[in-house]
XYZ file of C-alpha atoms in Angstrom:
166
model
C 90.705 121.810 30.149
C 89.526 121.522 33.777
C 90.823 117.929 33.871
C 94.349 119.260 33.278
C 94.058 121.689 36.196
C 93.368 119.014 38.828
C 96.870 117.432 38.738
C 98.417 120.915 38.725
C 96.398 121.972 41.762
C 97.278 118.758 43.579
C 100.984 119.318 42.871
C 100.712 122.925 44.068
C 99.010 121.826 47.313
C 101.712 119.201 47.865
C 104.456 121.809 47.418
C 102.745 124.138 49.887
C 102.582 121.432 52.549
C 106.279 120.704 52.012
C 107.016 124.311 53.037
C 104.904 124.162 56.194
C 106.719 124.282 59.526
C 105.686 121.541 61.924
C 105.658 122.593 65.570
C 107.677 120.373 67.915
C 104.788 119.912 70.360
C 101.337 118.777 69.283
C 98.202 120.371 70.710
C 97.699 117.511 73.174
C 101.093 118.197 74.782
C 100.430 121.939 74.835
C 96.977 121.432 76.352
C 96.819 123.073 79.758
C 100.186 124.789 79.330
C 100.313 128.525 80.043
C 102.209 130.135 77.166
C 101.660 133.594 78.642
C 103.412 133.053 81.990
C 106.467 135.278 81.881
C 109.845 134.538 83.350
C 109.537 137.570 85.658
C 106.161 136.367 86.974
C 107.659 132.963 87.776
C 110.514 134.587 89.716
C 108.428 137.104 91.658
C 105.427 134.864 92.420
C 106.873 131.344 92.361
C 104.948 130.052 95.399
C 101.545 130.952 93.935
C 102.443 129.629 90.476
C 104.001 126.362 91.672
C 102.635 123.367 89.776
C 101.516 125.439 86.800
C 102.308 123.952 83.397
C 104.485 126.237 81.265
C 106.235 126.301 77.886
C 109.705 127.859 77.846
C 112.879 127.541 75.850
C 116.362 128.854 75.354
C 120.035 128.033 75.073
C 121.604 125.280 77.168
C 124.244 126.520 79.606
C 125.043 123.266 81.406
C 123.850 119.650 81.665
C 124.393 117.711 84.897
C 123.719 113.967 85.008
C 122.837 112.907 88.540
C 121.954 109.464 89.887
C 118.157 109.656 89.409
C 117.674 112.517 86.973
C 119.341 115.006 84.643
C 119.393 118.702 85.339
C 119.756 121.166 82.468
C 120.435 124.856 83.121
C 119.028 127.024 80.325
C 119.270 130.704 79.420
C 115.644 131.576 78.657
C 114.485 133.496 75.585
C 110.985 134.444 74.421
C 109.407 131.875 72.079
C 107.850 132.244 68.652
C 104.537 130.651 67.632
C 106.309 127.309 67.027
C 107.860 127.404 70.557
C 111.287 128.140 69.073
C 113.570 130.475 71.089
C 113.903 133.955 69.608
C 117.551 134.913 69.905
C 116.915 138.295 68.349
C 115.310 139.191 71.693
C 117.128 139.791 74.958
C 117.698 136.822 77.257
C 115.237 136.623 80.151
C 117.361 134.823 82.733
C 118.218 131.287 83.746
C 115.993 128.370 84.573
C 116.736 124.773 85.471
C 114.797 121.833 84.135
C 114.723 118.434 85.772
C 114.358 115.418 83.468
C 113.463 112.090 85.163
C 116.212 109.985 83.640
C 119.387 110.281 81.637
C 120.043 112.832 78.888
C 123.267 112.574 76.927
C 125.297 115.667 77.787
C 127.034 115.511 74.388
C 123.617 116.026 72.742
C 122.346 118.466 75.378
C 125.556 120.489 75.141
C 126.110 124.167 75.945
C 124.847 126.375 73.146
C 122.166 123.943 71.894
C 118.605 125.234 71.736
C 115.673 123.493 73.361
C 112.032 123.980 74.235
C 110.353 122.396 77.236
C 106.871 121.799 78.577
C 106.754 121.162 82.285
C 105.499 122.120 85.702
C 106.920 125.060 87.613
C 108.532 123.735 90.797
C 109.625 126.830 92.711
C 112.933 128.658 92.742
C 116.538 127.619 93.207
C 119.095 129.873 94.829
C 122.541 129.244 93.349
C 125.895 130.896 92.800
C 126.510 132.150 89.278
C 130.135 133.171 89.290
C 130.519 135.008 92.582
C 126.966 136.294 92.695
C 123.889 134.549 94.140
C 120.824 134.299 91.872
C 117.364 132.754 92.206
C 115.888 131.120 89.156
C 112.866 128.925 88.365
C 112.967 125.130 88.297
C 110.777 123.149 85.883
C 109.868 119.481 86.243
C 110.043 118.659 82.529
C 107.354 116.562 80.858
C 108.360 117.059 77.211
C 111.613 118.271 75.654
C 112.445 119.298 72.135
C 116.107 119.689 71.209
C 116.264 121.889 68.121
C 118.317 120.420 65.278
C 121.686 122.066 64.749
C 120.900 123.027 61.153
C 117.549 124.585 62.115
C 118.684 126.578 65.125
C 116.629 129.317 66.709
C 114.565 131.873 64.838
C 116.995 134.726 64.317
C 115.415 136.519 61.398
C 112.497 135.972 59.034
C 113.138 133.400 56.345
C 111.418 132.898 53.032
C 111.159 129.424 51.476
C 110.175 128.523 47.930
C 109.346 124.967 47.036
C 111.473 122.192 48.446
C 114.992 123.002 49.598
C 115.284 126.500 48.131
C 115.881 129.321 50.618
C 116.163 133.041 50.030
């Protein structure tokens, strides 16, 4: 009778791993990154925090391809444990990320969700509409563009087995 249970347990374990959510950044990429550094801290104390590695994310507002790099302006949101933006929370403010190379603006389009690991590189003062705002700049090391079908974590979801959602 115990021989029959082994294949059943193996199948059950396989089904459980199929439901597991894989984080976009492995522990090596997250190593040394400060997940507790708030947006407000970065704005108010940017000089002291310059060079610090951070993990942020949000919704893309604009992507600008320049000659040597791409700049992406993002509306920041708090992140969940998987570094996914939580849109059920209030937006924190804007930040700009600098990517050393070309990013396709059709992929990195307004409204897409991304998460970034990078180094804080001070503040930028820029017009937003007719008002001047200062927001943090990140020299990006790693980017994760969330798939369209996954999207941000809006509400709790419950999964059973493979491909069944409630």
